[in-house]
Amino acid sequence: MRACPINCTAVKQQLMTCSSITNDVDRMSRGNIPCRSPAMLPDFDPNDTEAGMKILEDLTENVHRMQQLVLEEIITRNAHTEYLEGFLNGQCDMQVFKDKVPVVNYEDIKPYIERIANGDSSNVISAEPIIELLTSSGTSGGQPKMMPSTAEDLHRKTFFYNLLVPVMNKYVDGLDEGKAMYLLFVKPETKTPSGLMARPVLTSYYKSSNFKNRPFNRFNIYTSPDETILCSDSKQSMYCQLLCGLVQRQEVLRVGAVFASAFLRAIKFLEDNWNELCSNIRAGRVSDWITDPSCRNAVSLILGKPDPELADLIEHECGGESWEGIIKKLWPRTKYIEVIVTGSMAQYVSTLEFYSGGLPLVSTMYASSECYFGINFKPLSKPSDVSYTLIPNMAYFEFLPVNKNHDDVQCNGVCKENCGEDVETVELVDVKLGQYYEIVVTTFTGLYRYRVGDILMVTGFHNKAPQFRFVHRRNVVLSIDTDKTNEDDLLKAVTKAKAIVESLGFLLIEYTSYADTSSIPGHYVIFWELTSKGSNHLPVLDPNLMEQCCSTVEESLDSVYRRCRRKDNSIGALEIRVVQHGTFDALMDFCVSQGSSVNQYKTPRCIKSEEAINILDSRVVGRFFSRNAPYWEPGK
Ligand code: AMP
């Protein structure tokens, strides 16, 4: 790797008042020591709330400087990668970077990532070795997108996780007096042809030494032994984690999972298995089907001696009439539920409230496979008020202004945004209150001006750092768990399925969809208006044929959907509801009455409005479910 001629001290000279972080960078840049980003990841003890808050204050006060340092460091390191060299011609200049390097989507960088997956040097995009590829829940051509990751990236994530601790401690007292029942899971992983590991970002983190060697400080004690989190059999993992959580119920001060959907899945699992869990507690012996040896050993140690009293108590609570407030009943000292309930997870808030007994729902962070973005500085705020403050040493952030088409909001709640390709990006410090933006990142791991696909709205500022509400994911119409189905995916799947009925003389006149989360797990519902060719009469439908249509839709959806459905059981069987003739006219009338323009009316492909769903539901004449989970295999 050639050294970049850029002078790191030049940027540092602009730093009139130096924070502890920028001081570190200064120190490192003296004597021609290259700027290394560990300097931008200051060490601190997460138990030390004051020190942690001081770092957050520094970061949010010095946003502009940090962002400049971050971009300069990324360019300095990577100017001679094949990708950047092609645009920069060896120049290490921030303005040249912005003028010459294009804002890109995944499809633009996919060939570079595939080359690395197939054995090419990391230097195609990154001066630091790419040690693994993180499979995102966004898909491309039906397969998960793959994001590069470096060894140093793990430290950046650890730094980010450590920052969450002082924020929580600032708002909730006494978290060091007990444990956290976090239900965390690993997902299947594959190897690329060159032998790189390809796996989801959290699987990568939980399997890392950073997670294994996390300081077992006062705020960091989990009820789940690592062996249960790392167990690759998701059913054994869930069972063991719940068993450990129940046994240690008096010590639990907070419960949670990453996303709301995963936490609700755990509650459903508990509903289905509490009898057996109680009998294990009563006997002091783990069920025989827990065969993973390290899991079994770890759980047996926690289970200890037979405890019939505890088993009786749990049986009494679980066997009660209603499960309303069950979390508070089973884990009486719990102060809050830590789950992400923003974005597509907002659909689970009311169900969580039912089970929680009024506990706060806390969304601590906003992150992705590409990069970790922001922290919720007011963790106890209502789900609808949650904003994330972007942490300026995580990546270099830019924003594409987005115009909302409010017509669409009226009927289906899925806003279409209009973001011209030639729109200029704005910097983190230049975003405007109330404006919508799509976030674009330049990371330390080889992504340059990459459109993440998330639409955010500026809600305020913490010091100089803007705070954002997560609005939605570009294009996504349906999501139950980590699946993200867009209009095109849905259209393709419906097109395949309708061929089955069309070959028999039926016509699909219109369709739309919604994510039904009234039961756990939630499932996709597709409304179909069918006629017989040449008549307005509703055809007599063969249930077998309709079930086949449901299965065909599922088989055609992307691999993340199929994994959630088949492997994780986090999505239920897809349903087609056939509606009577004229239903979609009634839907149009409703949308127009809500403000959609008649001229520009297009059938929404996803419905969010409860009233609109009621209009469709009241005209349903047949309901059909897919009988089998679709095919899925890692990497396929
Ligand atoms: P993945 O790359 O599969 O980890 O998915 C990352 C995506 O999940 C982000 O780009 C967002 O669309 C979504 N996401 C992550 N964190 C949040 C959050 N706190 N609120 C809403 N959506 C989120």
XYZ file of C-alpha atoms and ligand atoms in Angstrom:
659
model
C 0.000 0.000 0.000
C 1.448 3.358 -0.991
C 1.348 6.151 1.562
C -1.020 8.949 0.747
C 0.735 12.322 0.660
C -2.043 13.971 2.617
C -0.959 15.760 5.757
C -3.158 14.693 8.604
C -2.125 17.642 10.730
C -3.718 20.039 8.256
C -7.187 19.111 9.362
C -6.230 18.997 12.982
C -4.974 22.571 12.759
C -8.532 23.614 12.164
C -9.408 22.343 15.579
C -9.396 25.440 17.676
C -10.826 23.932 20.835
C -9.700 20.375 21.146
C -11.923 17.769 22.709
C -10.426 14.666 24.244
C -11.062 12.769 21.025
C -9.565 15.288 18.672
C -6.652 15.630 21.124
C -6.011 11.933 20.701
C -5.975 12.321 16.968
C -3.567 15.210 17.267
C -1.233 13.148 19.388
C -1.200 10.361 16.871
C -0.593 12.592 13.926
C 2.502 14.166 15.463
C 5.764 12.783 14.143
C 4.179 11.504 10.955
C 2.380 8.673 12.684
C -0.506 7.968 10.364
C -3.981 8.891 11.612
C -5.437 5.612 12.759
C -9.038 5.489 13.647
C -8.565 3.856 17.082
C -7.777 7.427 18.044
C -11.311 8.243 17.056
C -12.524 5.426 19.271
C -11.368 6.572 22.675
C -11.177 3.976 25.372
C -13.488 4.430 28.307
C -15.026 2.380 31.038
C -18.721 1.903 30.230
C -19.397 1.726 33.993
C -18.193 5.275 34.273
C -21.346 7.142 33.333
C -19.665 10.511 33.621
C -16.789 9.564 31.314
C -19.200 8.034 28.789
C -21.454 11.070 28.787
C -18.435 13.326 28.389
C -17.435 11.419 25.258
C -20.936 11.749 23.877
C -20.939 15.461 24.633
C -17.574 15.864 22.876
C -18.712 13.897 19.857
C -21.963 15.785 19.511
C -20.313 19.181 20.053
C -17.605 18.543 17.476
C -19.694 16.973 14.750
C -18.270 18.948 11.886
C -14.674 18.321 12.888
C -15.233 14.662 13.563
C -16.891 14.216 10.208
C -13.994 15.945 8.472
C -11.501 13.782 10.314
C -13.427 10.654 9.507
C -13.639 11.427 5.805
C -10.039 12.453 5.636
C -8.944 9.289 7.366
C -11.030 7.109 5.085
C -9.705 8.800 1.964
C -6.132 8.785 3.240
C -6.225 5.103 3.900
C -8.094 4.032 0.824
C -7.180 6.459 -1.952
C -5.161 3.748 -3.654
C -7.752 1.058 -3.600
C -8.853 0.099 -7.077
C -12.297 1.612 -6.548
C -11.233 5.038 -5.265
C -8.157 5.288 -7.502
C -10.534 5.031 -10.451
C -12.293 8.217 -9.370
C -9.631 10.144 -7.465
C -6.532 9.400 -9.475
C -4.517 9.335 -6.288
C -5.777 12.693 -5.016
C -6.595 12.727 -1.318
C -8.888 15.668 -1.212
C -12.299 15.839 0.352
C -13.741 18.130 -2.289
C -12.388 15.972 -5.111
C -13.917 12.994 -3.328
C -17.323 14.657 -3.361
C -16.994 15.869 -6.934
C -15.750 12.637 -8.438
C -16.970 9.707 -6.394
C -20.569 8.880 -7.310
C -23.420 8.229 -4.909
C -24.171 4.542 -5.453
C -26.647 1.760 -4.802
C -25.796 -1.828 -4.006
C -26.039 -2.890 -7.644
C -23.175 -0.497 -8.476
C -20.776 -1.993 -5.961
C -21.980 -5.590 -6.133
C -19.379 -6.579 -8.769
C -16.542 -5.366 -6.514
C -17.934 -7.216 -3.512
C -18.438 -10.360 -5.548
C -14.835 -10.198 -6.710
C -13.696 -10.157 -3.091
C -16.105 -12.992 -2.274
C -14.488 -14.928 -5.112
C -10.934 -14.416 -3.909
C -9.762 -11.050 -5.230
C -7.726 -8.826 -2.927
C -9.523 -6.637 -0.392
C -7.653 -3.752 -1.976
C -10.327 -3.659 -4.651
C -12.249 -1.476 -2.186
C -10.400 -1.404 1.126
C -6.822 -0.918 2.253
C -7.605 -2.843 5.435
C -8.183 -6.559 4.869
C -11.849 -7.502 4.506
C -12.163 -10.355 6.991
C -15.785 -11.270 6.380
C -18.935 -10.261 4.547
C -22.012 -9.277 6.494
C -25.229 -10.516 4.961
C -27.861 -7.842 5.160
C -31.603 -8.299 5.323
C -31.820 -6.145 2.223
C -31.618 -8.377 -0.833
C -30.368 -8.085 -4.367
C -31.607 -10.548 -6.964
C -33.299 -12.522 -4.183
C -30.068 -12.973 -2.212
C -28.909 -11.019 0.843
C -26.666 -8.078 0.096
C -23.121 -8.533 1.403
C -21.355 -5.745 3.233
C -17.593 -5.705 3.817
C -16.215 -5.856 7.330
C -12.736 -5.431 8.791
C -11.148 -6.416 12.107
C -11.142 -2.819 13.222
C -14.845 -2.563 12.532
C -15.524 -4.824 15.510
C -13.858 -2.271 17.769
C -16.009 0.455 16.304
C -19.112 -1.588 17.126
C -17.864 -2.328 20.625
C -17.253 1.372 21.185
C -20.805 2.056 20.009
C -22.320 -0.614 22.302
C -20.296 0.787 25.214
C -21.817 4.221 24.612
C -25.298 2.791 25.165
C -24.445 1.910 28.761
C -23.990 5.429 30.201
C -27.084 6.657 28.355
C -29.239 3.958 29.944
C -27.677 4.493 33.360
C -28.429 8.174 33.162
C -32.150 7.452 32.912
C -32.616 4.250 34.901
C -31.129 3.786 38.356
C -29.837 0.608 39.843
C -29.212 -1.407 36.694
C -26.090 -2.750 38.366
C -28.192 -4.516 40.986
C -29.366 -7.307 38.728
C -29.281 -8.919 35.321
C -30.524 -8.442 31.784
C -32.591 -11.171 30.141
C -31.644 -10.443 26.539
C -32.764 -13.115 24.113
C -30.062 -13.081 21.474
C -29.609 -15.498 18.606
C -27.113 -16.449 15.935
C -28.193 -17.192 12.369
C -26.771 -19.672 9.857
C -23.556 -18.697 8.110
C -21.916 -19.712 4.851
C -18.520 -19.347 3.261
C -17.882 -17.496 0.021
C -15.892 -19.298 -2.720
C -12.732 -17.628 -1.374
C -13.453 -18.916 2.133
C -14.656 -15.650 3.661
C -17.381 -16.032 6.221
C -20.737 -14.596 5.127
C -23.141 -14.062 8.012
C -25.434 -11.481 9.572
C -23.810 -8.649 11.474
C -25.103 -9.719 14.887
C -24.029 -13.323 14.389
C -20.595 -11.993 13.556
C -20.582 -9.819 16.673
C -21.821 -12.498 19.078
C -19.185 -14.906 17.772
C -16.389 -12.358 18.058
C -13.825 -12.166 20.809
C -15.123 -8.660 21.524
C -18.430 -10.160 22.645
C -16.881 -13.166 24.366
C -14.410 -11.033 26.301
C -16.788 -8.201 27.036
C -16.078 -6.880 30.463
C -18.449 -8.604 32.846
C -19.022 -5.348 34.534
C -21.899 -4.492 36.761
C -24.114 -3.383 33.916
C -23.424 -6.217 31.621
C -24.615 -9.397 33.242
C -26.947 -11.464 31.127
C -29.156 -14.328 32.253
C -28.321 -16.227 29.047
C -24.954 -18.003 29.132
C -22.999 -17.382 25.924
C -23.325 -21.069 25.048
C -27.094 -20.648 24.722
C -26.770 -17.513 22.582
C -24.240 -19.196 20.318
C -26.232 -22.418 19.927
C -26.968 -22.800 16.225
C -30.219 -24.699 16.828
C -32.633 -21.806 17.267
C -35.213 -23.880 19.148
C -32.717 -25.184 21.689
C -31.278 -21.703 22.009
C -34.690 -20.148 22.691
C -35.714 -22.871 25.155
C -32.474 -22.655 27.115
C -32.440 -18.860 27.232
C -36.019 -18.756 28.522
C -35.287 -21.456 31.075
C -32.284 -19.511 32.369
C -34.349 -16.315 32.399
C -37.128 -17.957 34.404
C -34.776 -19.527 36.921
C -33.114 -16.169 37.545
C -36.392 -14.230 37.472
C -35.792 -12.416 40.744
C -32.537 -10.980 39.461
C -33.860 -9.739 36.126
C -34.020 -5.936 35.883
C -34.610 -5.642 32.131
C -35.672 -7.931 29.347
C -35.310 -7.623 25.613
C -34.235 -8.794 22.200
C -32.873 -6.859 19.255
C -36.148 -6.369 17.416
C -39.693 -6.372 18.780
C -40.594 -9.269 16.469
C -37.969 -11.519 18.100
C -39.161 -10.666 21.586
C -42.772 -11.474 20.707
C -41.633 -14.730 19.183
C -40.078 -15.563 22.545
C -43.365 -14.814 24.321
C -45.186 -17.094 21.899
C -42.573 -19.795 22.511
C -43.127 -19.398 26.224
C -46.887 -19.713 25.729
C -46.320 -22.989 23.903
C -43.678 -24.393 26.240
C -44.193 -23.110 29.786
C -45.447 -26.484 31.013
C -42.282 -28.224 29.956
C -40.078 -25.386 31.220
C -41.782 -25.642 34.613
C -41.347 -29.390 34.737
C -37.602 -28.890 34.109
C -37.454 -26.407 36.991
C -39.462 -28.750 39.210
C -37.123 -31.679 38.468
C -33.889 -29.685 38.291
C -33.206 -31.375 34.962
C -33.130 -30.041 31.417
C -35.340 -31.816 28.835
C -33.598 -34.605 26.936
C -34.107 -32.943 23.567
C -31.616 -30.252 24.564
C -28.739 -32.135 23.023
C -26.256 -29.355 22.321
C -23.657 -30.359 24.933
C -22.309 -26.932 25.819
C -25.793 -25.494 26.003
C -26.929 -28.342 28.208
C -23.994 -27.983 30.579
C -24.343 -24.232 30.876
C -28.087 -24.427 31.542
C -27.766 -27.318 34.001
C -25.394 -25.235 36.102
C -27.923 -22.412 36.287
C -30.890 -24.714 36.825
C -29.301 -26.244 39.916
C -31.447 -28.254 42.324
C -35.150 -29.097 41.842
C -37.256 -26.055 42.689
C -40.935 -27.069 42.899
C -41.865 -23.796 44.550
C -40.597 -21.753 41.618
C -42.232 -24.169 39.165
C -45.590 -23.736 40.966
C -45.299 -19.996 40.886
C -44.510 -19.830 37.171
C -47.251 -22.362 36.416
C -49.699 -20.250 38.341
C -48.830 -17.092 36.375
C -48.696 -18.785 32.969
C -51.849 -20.818 33.592
C -53.873 -17.700 34.443
C -56.851 -16.503 32.386
C -55.009 -13.806 30.517
C -51.435 -13.128 29.583
C -51.924 -9.409 29.921
C -48.933 -8.015 31.824
C -47.212 -11.420 31.896
C -43.723 -9.887 31.697
C -44.219 -7.976 34.909
C -45.695 -11.059 36.565
C -42.879 -13.406 35.591
C -40.054 -10.921 35.978
C -41.371 -8.615 38.697
C -38.289 -6.386 39.022
C -38.151 -5.553 35.319
C -37.760 -1.834 34.684
C -38.103 -1.809 30.890
C -38.221 -3.874 27.716
C -35.314 -3.227 25.382
C -36.415 -3.870 21.811
C -36.373 -1.810 18.642
C -39.924 -0.599 18.098
C -39.272 2.023 15.443
C -39.659 1.633 11.676
C -41.427 -1.538 10.629
C -41.290 -2.740 14.248
C -43.783 -0.057 15.289
C -46.539 -2.471 14.266
C -45.761 -4.518 17.381
C -46.095 -1.754 19.960
C -49.686 -2.506 20.983
C -49.038 -6.246 21.359
C -45.950 -5.537 23.428
C -47.923 -3.141 25.598
C -50.447 -5.876 26.255
C -47.802 -8.303 27.507
C -45.615 -5.743 29.237
C -47.937 -4.436 31.942
C -47.040 -0.834 31.157
C -43.263 -1.169 31.098
C -41.376 1.342 28.943
C -40.358 0.048 25.513
C -36.816 1.136 24.845
C -35.264 1.395 21.368
C -31.641 2.084 22.139
C -29.979 2.202 18.739
C -30.196 2.428 14.992
C -27.686 0.316 13.081
C -27.210 -1.833 10.003
C -24.813 -4.239 8.339
C -23.237 -1.320 6.528
C -22.555 0.744 9.605
C -23.788 1.543 13.112
C -25.495 4.907 12.952
C -27.112 6.380 16.013
C -28.144 6.233 19.639
C -31.422 7.169 21.289
C -30.439 9.768 23.866
C -33.881 9.696 25.485
C -34.413 5.969 25.874
C -37.597 6.301 27.911
C -39.440 8.361 25.329
C -42.616 6.951 23.741
C -41.972 4.729 20.692
C -43.536 7.319 18.394
C -41.189 10.015 19.738
C -37.953 8.087 19.404
C -35.118 9.817 17.588
C -31.583 8.680 17.054
C -28.560 10.955 17.298
C -26.009 10.011 14.672
C -22.585 9.350 16.169
C -20.113 11.240 14.008
C -17.089 8.946 14.393
C -18.931 5.893 13.046
C -18.726 6.855 9.361
C -18.945 9.863 7.104
C -22.616 10.664 6.641
C -24.321 12.504 3.799
C -27.980 13.038 3.122
C -30.066 13.095 -0.025
C -33.040 15.412 0.436
C -36.313 13.617 -0.199
C -39.651 15.095 -1.184
C -42.547 13.279 0.347
C -45.562 12.578 -1.766
C -48.211 13.129 0.843
C -51.004 11.853 -1.400
C -49.780 8.360 -0.818
C -49.650 8.742 2.922
C -53.387 9.166 3.132
C -54.448 5.733 2.077
C -51.715 3.253 2.599
C -49.292 4.868 4.998
C -46.400 3.970 2.712
C -45.032 7.274 1.535
C -43.487 7.359 -1.890
C -40.580 9.685 -1.930
C -39.173 11.426 -4.847
C -35.441 11.566 -4.722
C -33.950 12.673 -8.012
C -30.726 10.987 -9.068
C -29.025 14.324 -9.593
C -29.888 15.763 -6.182
C -26.842 17.012 -4.254
C -26.119 15.508 -0.870
C -25.886 17.630 2.257
C -23.525 17.064 5.168
C -24.542 15.921 8.627
C -24.238 19.425 10.066
C -26.299 20.960 7.265
C -29.506 18.939 7.525
C -32.625 20.997 8.258
C -35.194 20.465 10.957
C -38.340 18.761 9.657
C -36.707 17.697 6.354
C -36.716 14.128 5.083
C -33.484 12.586 3.834
C -32.095 9.334 2.616
C -28.886 8.490 4.448
C -25.685 7.907 2.450
C -22.568 6.481 4.121
C -18.866 6.353 3.507
C -17.487 3.749 5.874
C -14.099 2.622 7.147
C -14.796 -0.759 5.542
C -14.929 0.054 1.830
C -18.317 1.619 1.107
C -18.115 5.028 -0.518
C -21.147 7.305 -0.760
C -23.438 4.317 -0.435
C -27.210 4.773 -0.273
C -28.433 2.757 2.676
C -32.063 3.020 1.597
C -33.395 4.385 4.897
C -35.495 7.527 4.940
C -35.048 9.662 8.048
C -36.570 12.900 9.294
C -34.699 15.520 11.309
C -36.447 16.033 14.638
C -33.944 18.140 16.558
C -30.354 18.494 17.658
C -28.266 17.311 20.578
C -25.527 19.922 20.793
C -24.538 20.174 17.114
C -25.544 16.636 16.226
C -28.823 16.224 14.363
C -31.368 13.732 15.639
C -33.435 11.648 13.269
C -36.690 9.781 13.371
C -36.573 6.595 11.328
C -39.369 7.051 8.789
C -39.192 3.957 6.638
C -37.088 1.909 4.314
C -37.083 2.987 0.675
C -39.505 0.858 -1.344
C -40.273 -1.699 1.316
C -43.955 -2.567 1.449
C -44.088 -5.639 3.669
C -42.022 -6.601 6.677
C -42.764 -8.926 9.580
C -39.346 -9.714 10.989
C -36.065 -8.828 9.271
C -37.623 -9.487 5.833
C -38.009 -6.471 3.580
C -40.281 -7.071 0.605
C -40.574 -4.315 -1.971
C -43.252 -3.685 -4.595
C -41.261 -5.381 -7.329
C -40.660 -8.542 -5.288
C -44.343 -8.686 -4.524
C -45.358 -8.104 -8.131
C -43.019 -10.855 -9.360
C -44.317 -13.310 -6.795
C -47.966 -12.481 -7.499
C -47.332 -12.755 -11.244
C -46.028 -16.307 -10.819
C -48.941 -17.302 -8.634
C -51.646 -15.770 -10.793
C -50.410 -17.793 -13.772
C -51.854 -20.816 -11.959
C -55.394 -19.426 -11.799
C -55.196 -17.728 -15.172
C -54.436 -21.013 -16.877
C -57.856 -22.135 -15.608
C -59.761 -19.201 -17.065
C -59.688 -16.798 -14.130
C -58.391 -13.245 -14.157
C -56.662 -11.402 -11.350
C -58.118 -7.909 -11.596
C -56.315 -6.275 -8.689
C -54.231 -7.099 -5.655
C -52.853 -5.466 -2.568
C -51.297 -6.673 0.656
C -50.699 -6.049 4.326
C -48.623 -7.435 7.164
C -51.035 -9.056 9.605
C -49.430 -8.977 13.029
C -52.548 -9.661 15.063
C -51.166 -13.103 15.886
C -47.614 -14.287 16.522
C -45.790 -14.785 14.268
C -47.302 -12.279 11.872
C -47.885 -13.199 8.241
C -48.333 -11.647 4.809
C -51.883 -11.245 3.581
C -52.558 -10.656 -0.093
C -56.004 -9.538 -1.212
C -57.029 -10.791 -4.642
C -59.987 -9.710 -6.698
C -60.665 -12.452 -9.227
C -63.236 -12.958 -11.965
C -63.878 -15.598 -14.562
C -62.697 -14.430 -17.986
C -65.584 -12.703 -19.775
C -67.871 -12.460 -16.752
C -68.238 -10.488 -13.582
C -69.144 -13.528 -11.601
C -67.018 -14.795 -8.880
C -65.504 -18.107 -9.828
C -65.818 -21.170 -7.634
C -62.351 -21.596 -6.249
C -60.605 -24.871 -5.684
C -58.922 -24.645 -2.221
C -56.015 -26.846 -3.307
C -55.321 -24.571 -6.202
C -55.481 -21.456 -4.051
C -53.144 -23.001 -1.497
C -50.771 -23.710 -4.332
C -50.967 -20.017 -5.270
C -50.034 -19.103 -1.678
C -47.047 -21.456 -1.795
C -45.960 -20.117 -5.164
C -45.903 -16.564 -3.818
C -43.790 -17.722 -0.888
C -41.384 -19.695 -3.064
C -40.902 -16.582 -5.205
C -40.067 -14.213 -2.356
C -36.448 -13.516 -1.469
C -34.168 -15.646 0.659
C -34.536 -13.548 3.824
C -38.320 -14.058 3.713
C -37.869 -17.774 3.103
C -35.345 -18.093 5.926
C -37.632 -16.291 8.385
C -40.508 -18.493 7.298
C -38.757 -21.848 7.163
C -35.785 -21.726 9.511
C -36.614 -19.054 12.094
C -40.403 -19.581 12.121
C -40.643 -15.846 12.566
C -43.206 -15.458 9.774
C -46.440 -17.437 9.555
C -48.009 -19.034 6.473
C -48.858 -16.575 3.718
C -52.551 -15.981 3.201
C -54.531 -15.011 0.120
C -57.918 -13.442 0.846
C -60.174 -13.423 -2.184
C -62.525 -10.436 -2.195
C -65.826 -9.948 -3.994
C -66.190 -8.103 -7.269
C -66.008 -4.302 -6.883
C -63.909 -4.342 -3.715
C -61.003 -2.451 -5.264
C -63.423 0.212 -6.528
C -64.548 0.644 -2.942
C -60.909 0.913 -1.899
C -60.334 3.612 -4.512
C -63.389 5.541 -3.309
C -62.025 5.403 0.201
C -58.533 6.563 -0.812
C -59.995 9.436 -2.823
C -62.195 10.411 0.122
C -58.987 10.577 2.184
C -57.328 12.987 -0.211
C -55.722 10.888 -2.976
C -56.069 12.478 -6.364
C -58.503 10.669 -8.686
C -56.341 11.282 -11.736
C -53.199 9.957 -10.187
C -54.797 7.136 -8.222
C -52.882 3.880 -8.338
C -53.887 0.885 -6.314
C -51.611 0.850 -3.278
C -49.709 -2.424 -3.204
C -49.618 -2.357 0.540
C -52.260 -1.140 2.934
C -51.514 0.283 6.341
C -54.704 2.161 7.135
C -56.983 0.171 9.418
C -60.071 1.600 7.731
C -58.836 0.517 4.314
C -58.098 -2.977 5.642
C -61.617 -3.125 7.087
C -63.067 -2.216 3.685
C -61.222 -5.125 2.124
C -61.856 -7.545 4.985
C -65.592 -6.910 4.967
C -65.721 -8.152 1.371
C -63.645 -11.323 1.769
C -65.229 -14.437 0.268
C -62.423 -16.942 0.733
C -59.253 -17.302 2.800
C -56.415 -19.619 1.838
C -53.042 -20.346 3.443
C -49.868 -21.856 2.098
C -49.515 -25.365 3.449
C -45.755 -25.758 3.352
C -42.910 -23.475 4.283
C -40.915 -22.517 1.184
C -37.540 -23.953 0.260
C -34.572 -22.329 1.939
C -30.923 -23.181 2.356
C -28.079 -20.858 3.416
C -26.720 -19.026 0.394
C -29.569 -20.198 -1.887
P -29.533 -5.197 8.346
O -28.581 -4.584 7.386
O -30.121 -6.463 7.886
O -28.919 -5.277 9.698
O -30.767 -4.193 8.462
C -30.519 -2.852 8.792
C -31.784 -2.085 8.569
O -32.726 -2.369 9.606
C -31.575 -0.599 8.621
O -31.033 -0.082 7.434
C -32.988 -0.144 8.896
O -33.760 -0.171 7.721
C -33.484 -1.215 9.868
N -33.226 -0.751 11.246
C -32.145 -0.948 11.999
N -32.254 -0.341 13.195
C -33.448 0.272 13.190
C -34.156 1.075 14.119
N -33.670 1.359 15.319
N -35.376 1.532 13.754
C -35.906 1.237 12.557
N -35.298 0.484 11.635
C -34.084 0.011 11.946
